[in-house]
mmCIF file of C-alpha atoms in Angstrom:
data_model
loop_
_atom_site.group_PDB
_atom_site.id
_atom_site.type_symbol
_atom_site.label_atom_id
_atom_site.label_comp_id
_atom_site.label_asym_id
_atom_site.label_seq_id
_atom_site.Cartn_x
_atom_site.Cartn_y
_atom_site.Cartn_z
ATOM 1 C CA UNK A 1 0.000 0.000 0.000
ATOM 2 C CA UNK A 2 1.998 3.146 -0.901
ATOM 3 C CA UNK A 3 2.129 5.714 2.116
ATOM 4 C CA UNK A 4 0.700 9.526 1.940
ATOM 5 C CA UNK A 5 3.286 11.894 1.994
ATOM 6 C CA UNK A 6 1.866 15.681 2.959
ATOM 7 C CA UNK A 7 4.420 16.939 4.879
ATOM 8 C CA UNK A 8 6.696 19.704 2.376
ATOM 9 C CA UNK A 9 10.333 19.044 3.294
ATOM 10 C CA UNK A 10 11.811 21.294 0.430
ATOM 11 C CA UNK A 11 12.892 24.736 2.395
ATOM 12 C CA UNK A 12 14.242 22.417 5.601
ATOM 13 C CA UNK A 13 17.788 21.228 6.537
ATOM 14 C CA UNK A 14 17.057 18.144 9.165
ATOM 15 C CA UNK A 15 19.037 17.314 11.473
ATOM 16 C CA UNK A 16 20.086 13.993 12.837
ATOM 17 C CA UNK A 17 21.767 13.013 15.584
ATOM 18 C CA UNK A 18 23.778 9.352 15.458
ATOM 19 C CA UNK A 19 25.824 7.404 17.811
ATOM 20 C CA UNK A 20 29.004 9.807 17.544
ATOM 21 C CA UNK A 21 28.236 12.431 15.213
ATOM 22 C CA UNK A 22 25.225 14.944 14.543
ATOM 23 C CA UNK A 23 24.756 15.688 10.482
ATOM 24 C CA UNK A 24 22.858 18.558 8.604
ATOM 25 C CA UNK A 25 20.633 16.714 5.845
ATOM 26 C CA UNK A 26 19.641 18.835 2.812
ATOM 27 C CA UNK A 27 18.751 16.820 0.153
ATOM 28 C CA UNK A 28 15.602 16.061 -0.802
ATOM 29 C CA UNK A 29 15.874 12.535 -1.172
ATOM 30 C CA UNK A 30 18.019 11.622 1.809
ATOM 31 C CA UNK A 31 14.986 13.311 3.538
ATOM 32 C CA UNK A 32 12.578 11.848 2.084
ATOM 33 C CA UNK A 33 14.250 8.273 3.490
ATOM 34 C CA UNK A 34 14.977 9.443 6.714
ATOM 35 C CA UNK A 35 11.068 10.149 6.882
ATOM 36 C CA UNK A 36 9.922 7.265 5.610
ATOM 37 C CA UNK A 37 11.999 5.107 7.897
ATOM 38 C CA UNK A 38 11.185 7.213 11.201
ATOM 39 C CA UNK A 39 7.497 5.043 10.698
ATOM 40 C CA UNK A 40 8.931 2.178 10.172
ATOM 41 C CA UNK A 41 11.256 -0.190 8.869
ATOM 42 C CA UNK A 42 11.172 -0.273 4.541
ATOM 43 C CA UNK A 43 12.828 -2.984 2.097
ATOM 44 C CA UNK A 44 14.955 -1.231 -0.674
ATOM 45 C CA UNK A 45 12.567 -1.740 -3.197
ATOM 46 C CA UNK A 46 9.955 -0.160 -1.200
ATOM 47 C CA UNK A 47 11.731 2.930 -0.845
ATOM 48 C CA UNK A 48 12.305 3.237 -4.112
ATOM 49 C CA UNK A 49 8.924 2.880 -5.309
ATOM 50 C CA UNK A 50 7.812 5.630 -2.632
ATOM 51 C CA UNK A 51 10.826 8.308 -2.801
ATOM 52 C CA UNK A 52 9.538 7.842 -7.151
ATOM 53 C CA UNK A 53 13.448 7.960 -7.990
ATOM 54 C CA UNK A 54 15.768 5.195 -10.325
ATOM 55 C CA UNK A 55 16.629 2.331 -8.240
ATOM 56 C CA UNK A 56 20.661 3.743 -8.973
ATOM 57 C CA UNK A 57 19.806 7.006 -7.048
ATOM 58 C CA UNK A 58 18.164 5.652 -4.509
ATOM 59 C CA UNK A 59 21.028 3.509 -3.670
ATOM 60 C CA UNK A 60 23.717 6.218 -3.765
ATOM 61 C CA UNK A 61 21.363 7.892 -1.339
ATOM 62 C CA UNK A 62 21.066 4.983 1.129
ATOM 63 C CA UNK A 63 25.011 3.985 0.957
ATOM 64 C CA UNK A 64 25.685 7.536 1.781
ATOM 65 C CA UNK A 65 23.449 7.353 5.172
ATOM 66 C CA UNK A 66 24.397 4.231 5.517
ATOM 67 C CA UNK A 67 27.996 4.897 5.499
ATOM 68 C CA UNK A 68 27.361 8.139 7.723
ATOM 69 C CA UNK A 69 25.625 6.095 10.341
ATOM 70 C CA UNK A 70 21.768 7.203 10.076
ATOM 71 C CA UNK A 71 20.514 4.514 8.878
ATOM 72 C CA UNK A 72 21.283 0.258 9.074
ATOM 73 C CA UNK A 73 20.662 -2.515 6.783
ATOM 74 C CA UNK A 74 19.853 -6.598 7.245
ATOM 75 C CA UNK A 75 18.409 -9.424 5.663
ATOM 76 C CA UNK A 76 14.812 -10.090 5.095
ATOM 77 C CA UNK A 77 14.597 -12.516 7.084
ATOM 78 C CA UNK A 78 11.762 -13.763 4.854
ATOM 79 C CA UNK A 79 13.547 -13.526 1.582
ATOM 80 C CA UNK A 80 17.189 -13.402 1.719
ATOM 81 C CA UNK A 81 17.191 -11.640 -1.644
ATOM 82 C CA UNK A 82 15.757 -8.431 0.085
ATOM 83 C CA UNK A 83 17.182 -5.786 2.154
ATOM 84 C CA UNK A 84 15.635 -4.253 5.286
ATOM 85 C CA UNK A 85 16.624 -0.612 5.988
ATOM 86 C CA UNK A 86 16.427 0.401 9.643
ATOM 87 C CA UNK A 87 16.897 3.883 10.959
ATOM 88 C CA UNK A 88 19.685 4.277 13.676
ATOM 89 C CA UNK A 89 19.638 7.910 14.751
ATOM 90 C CA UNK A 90 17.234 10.709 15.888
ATOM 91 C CA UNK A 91 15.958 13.486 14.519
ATOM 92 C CA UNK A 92 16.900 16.066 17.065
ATOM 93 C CA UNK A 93 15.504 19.454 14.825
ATOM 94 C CA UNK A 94 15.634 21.289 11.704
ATOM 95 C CA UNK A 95 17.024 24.658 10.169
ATOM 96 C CA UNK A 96 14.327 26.659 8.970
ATOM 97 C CA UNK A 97 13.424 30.143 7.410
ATOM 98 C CA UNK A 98 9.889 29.575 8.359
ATOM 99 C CA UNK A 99 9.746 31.313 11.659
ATOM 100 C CA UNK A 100 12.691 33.579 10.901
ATOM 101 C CA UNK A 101 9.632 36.345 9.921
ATOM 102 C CA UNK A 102 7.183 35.758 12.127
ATOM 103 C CA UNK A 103 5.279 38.617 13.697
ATOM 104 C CA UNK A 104 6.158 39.256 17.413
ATOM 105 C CA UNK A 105 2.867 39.817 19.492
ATOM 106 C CA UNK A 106 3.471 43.294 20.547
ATOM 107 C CA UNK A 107 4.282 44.386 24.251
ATOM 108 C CA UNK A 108 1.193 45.630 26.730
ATOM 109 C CA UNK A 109 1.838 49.216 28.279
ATOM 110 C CA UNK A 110 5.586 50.272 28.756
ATOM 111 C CA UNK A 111 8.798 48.096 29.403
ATOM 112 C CA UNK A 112 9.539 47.455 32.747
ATOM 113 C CA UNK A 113 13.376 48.237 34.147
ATOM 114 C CA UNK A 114 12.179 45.071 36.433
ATOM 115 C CA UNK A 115 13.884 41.441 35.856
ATOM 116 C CA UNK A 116 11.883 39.512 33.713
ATOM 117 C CA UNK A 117 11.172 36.936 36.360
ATOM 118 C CA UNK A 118 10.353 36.882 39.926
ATOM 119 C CA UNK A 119 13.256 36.405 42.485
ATOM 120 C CA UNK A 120 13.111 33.358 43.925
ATOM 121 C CA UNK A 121 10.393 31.494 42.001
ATOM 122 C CA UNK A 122 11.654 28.967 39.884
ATOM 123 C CA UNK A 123 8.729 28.551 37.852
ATOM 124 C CA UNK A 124 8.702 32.045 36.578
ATOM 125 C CA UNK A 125 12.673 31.473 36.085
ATOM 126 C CA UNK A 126 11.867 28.535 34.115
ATOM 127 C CA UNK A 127 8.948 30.021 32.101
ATOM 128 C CA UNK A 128 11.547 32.881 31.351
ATOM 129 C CA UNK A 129 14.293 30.099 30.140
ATOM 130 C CA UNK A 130 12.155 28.443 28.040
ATOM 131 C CA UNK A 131 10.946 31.379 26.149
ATOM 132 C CA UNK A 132 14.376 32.774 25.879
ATOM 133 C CA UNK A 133 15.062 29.524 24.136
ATOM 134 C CA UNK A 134 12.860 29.165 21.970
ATOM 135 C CA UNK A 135 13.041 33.008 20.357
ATOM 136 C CA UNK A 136 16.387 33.034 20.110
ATOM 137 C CA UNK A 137 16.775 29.325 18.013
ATOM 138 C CA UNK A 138 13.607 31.100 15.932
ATOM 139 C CA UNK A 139 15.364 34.046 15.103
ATOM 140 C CA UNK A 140 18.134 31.451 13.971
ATOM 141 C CA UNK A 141 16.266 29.820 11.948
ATOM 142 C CA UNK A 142 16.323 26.700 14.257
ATOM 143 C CA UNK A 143 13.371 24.425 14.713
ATOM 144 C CA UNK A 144 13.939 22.830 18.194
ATOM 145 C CA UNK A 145 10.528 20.897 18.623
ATOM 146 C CA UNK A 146 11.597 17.888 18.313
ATOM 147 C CA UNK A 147 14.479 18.221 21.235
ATOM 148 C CA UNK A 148 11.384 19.535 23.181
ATOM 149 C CA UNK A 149 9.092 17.027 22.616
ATOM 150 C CA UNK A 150 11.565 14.096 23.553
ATOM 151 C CA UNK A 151 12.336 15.797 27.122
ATOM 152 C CA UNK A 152 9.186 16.123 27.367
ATOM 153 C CA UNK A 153 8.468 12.996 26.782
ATOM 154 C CA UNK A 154 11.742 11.591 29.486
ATOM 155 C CA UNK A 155 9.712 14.079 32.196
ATOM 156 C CA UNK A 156 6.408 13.214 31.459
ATOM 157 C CA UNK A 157 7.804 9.042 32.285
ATOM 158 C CA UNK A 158 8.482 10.642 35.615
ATOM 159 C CA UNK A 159 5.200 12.340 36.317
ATOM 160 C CA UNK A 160 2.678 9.856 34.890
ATOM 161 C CA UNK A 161 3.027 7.599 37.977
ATOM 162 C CA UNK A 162 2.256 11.011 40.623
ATOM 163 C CA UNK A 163 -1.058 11.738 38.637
ATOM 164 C CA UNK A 164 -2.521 8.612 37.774
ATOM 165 C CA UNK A 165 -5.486 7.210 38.790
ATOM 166 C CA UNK A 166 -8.347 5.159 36.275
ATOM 167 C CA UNK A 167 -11.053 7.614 36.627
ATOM 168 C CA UNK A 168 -9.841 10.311 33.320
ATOM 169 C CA UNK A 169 -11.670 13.177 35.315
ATOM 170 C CA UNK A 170 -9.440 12.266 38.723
ATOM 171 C CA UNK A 171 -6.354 12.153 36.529
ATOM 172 C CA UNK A 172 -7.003 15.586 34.980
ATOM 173 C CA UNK A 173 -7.326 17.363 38.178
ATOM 174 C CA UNK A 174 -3.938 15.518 39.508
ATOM 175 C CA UNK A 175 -2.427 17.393 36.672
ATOM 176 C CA UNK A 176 -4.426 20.447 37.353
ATOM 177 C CA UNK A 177 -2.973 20.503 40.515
ATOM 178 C CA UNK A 178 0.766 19.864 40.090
ATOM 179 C CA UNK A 179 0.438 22.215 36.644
ATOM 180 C CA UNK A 180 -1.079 25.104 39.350
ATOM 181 C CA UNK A 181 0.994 24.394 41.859
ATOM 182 C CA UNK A 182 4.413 24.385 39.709
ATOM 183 C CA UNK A 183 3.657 27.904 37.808
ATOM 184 C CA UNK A 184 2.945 25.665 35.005
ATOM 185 C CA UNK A 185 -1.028 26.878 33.989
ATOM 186 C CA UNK A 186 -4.052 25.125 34.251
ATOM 187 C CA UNK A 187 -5.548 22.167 33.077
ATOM 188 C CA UNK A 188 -8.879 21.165 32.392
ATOM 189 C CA UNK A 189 -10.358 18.366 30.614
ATOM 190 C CA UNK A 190 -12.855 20.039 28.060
ATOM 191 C CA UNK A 191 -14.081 16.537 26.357
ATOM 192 C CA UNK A 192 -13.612 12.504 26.677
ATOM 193 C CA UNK A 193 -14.389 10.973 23.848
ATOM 194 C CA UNK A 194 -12.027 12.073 22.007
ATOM 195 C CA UNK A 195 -10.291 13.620 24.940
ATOM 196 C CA UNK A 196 -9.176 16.826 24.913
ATOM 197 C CA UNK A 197 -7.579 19.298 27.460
ATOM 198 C CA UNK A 198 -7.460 23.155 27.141
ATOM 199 C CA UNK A 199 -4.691 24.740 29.006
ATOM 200 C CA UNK A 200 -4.810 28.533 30.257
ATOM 201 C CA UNK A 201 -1.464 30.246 31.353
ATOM 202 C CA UNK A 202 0.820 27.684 28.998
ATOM 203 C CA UNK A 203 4.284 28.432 30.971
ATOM 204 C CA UNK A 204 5.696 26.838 27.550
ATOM 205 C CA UNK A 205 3.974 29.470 24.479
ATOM 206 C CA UNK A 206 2.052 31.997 26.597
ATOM 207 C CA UNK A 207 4.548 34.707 26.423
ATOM 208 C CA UNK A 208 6.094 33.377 22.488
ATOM 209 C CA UNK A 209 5.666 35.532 19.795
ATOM 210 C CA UNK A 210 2.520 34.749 17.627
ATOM 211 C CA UNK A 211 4.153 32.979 14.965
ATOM 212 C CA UNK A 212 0.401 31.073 13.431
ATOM 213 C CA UNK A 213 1.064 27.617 14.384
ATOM 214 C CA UNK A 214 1.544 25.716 17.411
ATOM 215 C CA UNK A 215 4.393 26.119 19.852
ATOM 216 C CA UNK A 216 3.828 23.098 22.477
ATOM 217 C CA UNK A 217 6.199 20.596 21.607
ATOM 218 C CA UNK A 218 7.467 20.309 25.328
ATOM 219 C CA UNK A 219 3.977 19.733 26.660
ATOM 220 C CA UNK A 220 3.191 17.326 23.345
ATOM 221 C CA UNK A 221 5.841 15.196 24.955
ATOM 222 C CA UNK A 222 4.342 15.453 28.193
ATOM 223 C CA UNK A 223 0.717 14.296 27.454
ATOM 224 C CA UNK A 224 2.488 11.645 25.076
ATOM 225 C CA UNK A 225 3.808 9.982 28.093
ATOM 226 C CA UNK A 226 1.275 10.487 30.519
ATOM 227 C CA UNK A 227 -2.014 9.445 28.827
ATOM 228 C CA UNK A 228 0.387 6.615 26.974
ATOM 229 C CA UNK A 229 0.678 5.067 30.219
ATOM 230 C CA UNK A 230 -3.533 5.887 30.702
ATOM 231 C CA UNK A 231 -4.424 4.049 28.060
ATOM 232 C CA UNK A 232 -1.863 1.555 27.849
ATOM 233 C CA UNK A 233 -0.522 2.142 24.480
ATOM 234 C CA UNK A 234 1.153 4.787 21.967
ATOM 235 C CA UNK A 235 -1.340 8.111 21.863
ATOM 236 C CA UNK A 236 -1.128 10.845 19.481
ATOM 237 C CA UNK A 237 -1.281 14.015 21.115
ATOM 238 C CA UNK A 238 -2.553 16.989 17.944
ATOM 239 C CA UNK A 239 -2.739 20.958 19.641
ATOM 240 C CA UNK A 240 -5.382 22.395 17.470
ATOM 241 C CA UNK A 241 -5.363 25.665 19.367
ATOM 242 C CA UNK A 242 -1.864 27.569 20.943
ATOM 243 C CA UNK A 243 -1.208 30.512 22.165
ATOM 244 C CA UNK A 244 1.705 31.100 19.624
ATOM 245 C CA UNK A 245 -1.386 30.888 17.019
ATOM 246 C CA UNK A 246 -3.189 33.652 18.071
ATOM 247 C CA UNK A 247 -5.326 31.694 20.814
ATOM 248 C CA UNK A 248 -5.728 33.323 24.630
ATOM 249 C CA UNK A 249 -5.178 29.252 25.497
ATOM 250 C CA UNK A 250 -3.934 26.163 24.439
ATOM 251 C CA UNK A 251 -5.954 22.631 23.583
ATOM 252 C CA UNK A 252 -5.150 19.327 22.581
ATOM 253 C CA UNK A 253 -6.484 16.601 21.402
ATOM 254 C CA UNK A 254 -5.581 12.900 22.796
ATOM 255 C CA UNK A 255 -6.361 9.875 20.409
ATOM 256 C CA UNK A 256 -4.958 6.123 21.064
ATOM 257 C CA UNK A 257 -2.949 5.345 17.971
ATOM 258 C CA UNK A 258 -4.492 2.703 15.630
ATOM 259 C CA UNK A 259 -2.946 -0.941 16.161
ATOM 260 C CA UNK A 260 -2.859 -1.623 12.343
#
């Protein structure tokens, strides 16, 4: 069954980190296999067919990342005749010009002389990190969501276990309260079926420039590993409202991830 591919990679450099190196990725094709094999595992022929290139450019492609470490080959163990390409490192981000021009949400009254964060509260230290962060890789160029999202995801292992519990509307005030508590916003659960949770005060995009997408790749993480655990298997977490797009909140939605 050939896979949908929507996503436009063309204006992107990707980068991957391997075992001892990290590597800037900017052609198309190389891309275009990285992607594919961040789903899953594809046979040679089946990247071919999908990337849409001659079987002789796919495989100067693939020797290159194989050679460089980003990707790994074996056996079908099916049919010996067949190779199975594997991907062996992690996409940790990507240069872009997307957000380079994005229009910064404008400042209420006059500047204060006062330090951006209160002394003494590390939540409002944090929330003063983060954005610092994140507006300074965007005025690079640098797209750092996917670093986010996988400490987000390493945290959120930690919390899941503190705000469990089987009822979903006992679960969501848990993380109501450790959000509130921790200068991290609010949480409330705003549906169940699918489940969704609209966040006020987002310590991660509240104070980001309004850029007209979504800025929550920390808290995507998060959720990921929370409500993974909650319904005992992989979720997909989609924010369909942000802060950074214009919203006065944030709101995602939680889905289990189909089996097939």
């Amino acid at each position: 069954m050939t896979e949908e591919y929507t996503e436009n990679l063309d204006d992107d450099i990707q980068l991957f980190s391997s075992r001892n190196r990290v590597m800037a990725i900017d052609s198309q094709v190389k891309k275009r296999i990285l992607d594919l094999l961040q789903s899953r595992d594809h046979s040679f022929d089946e990247i071919v067919t999908l990337c849409g290139k001659a079987k002789s450019t796919i495989s100067v492609h693939v020797h290159d990342l194989l050679k460089a470490g980003l990707i790994s080959s074996h056996t079908d163990p099916d049919d010996s005749r067949k190779k199975i390409l594997s991907l062996t490192s992690h996409p940790i981000g990507r240069l872009t010009n997307l957000d380079r021009h994005a229009p910064v949400r404008e400042d209420k009254g006059e500047v204060s002389a006062r330090l951006p964060f209160e002394p003494g509260d590390i939540a409002s230290f944090f929330r003063w990190g983060v954005r610092v962060f994140r507006t300074e890789a965007m005025a690079l160029g640098i797209n750092v969501d996917p670093v986010l999202e996988r400490t987000g995801w390493e945290i959120g292992r930690v919390l899941a276990p503190l705000v469990y519990d089987p009822d979903l509307s006992r679960m969501v005030e848990k993380m109501h309260e450790f959000w509130s508590v921790h200068g991290l916003g609010s949480v409330t659960l705003s549906g169940s079926d699918p489940i969704s949770l609209t966040v006020q005060g987002c310590f991660e995009c509240e104070d980001l420039p309004v850029t007209g997408h979504g800025a929550c790749s920390f808290d995507i993480g998060v959720l990921s590993a929370i409500f993974s655990g909650y319904l005992n298997g992989p979720v997909r977490i989609t924010e369909i409202e942000c802060y950074s797009a214009g919203h006065d909140h944030c709101k995602f939605i939680i889905e289990q991830k189909s089996k097939g």
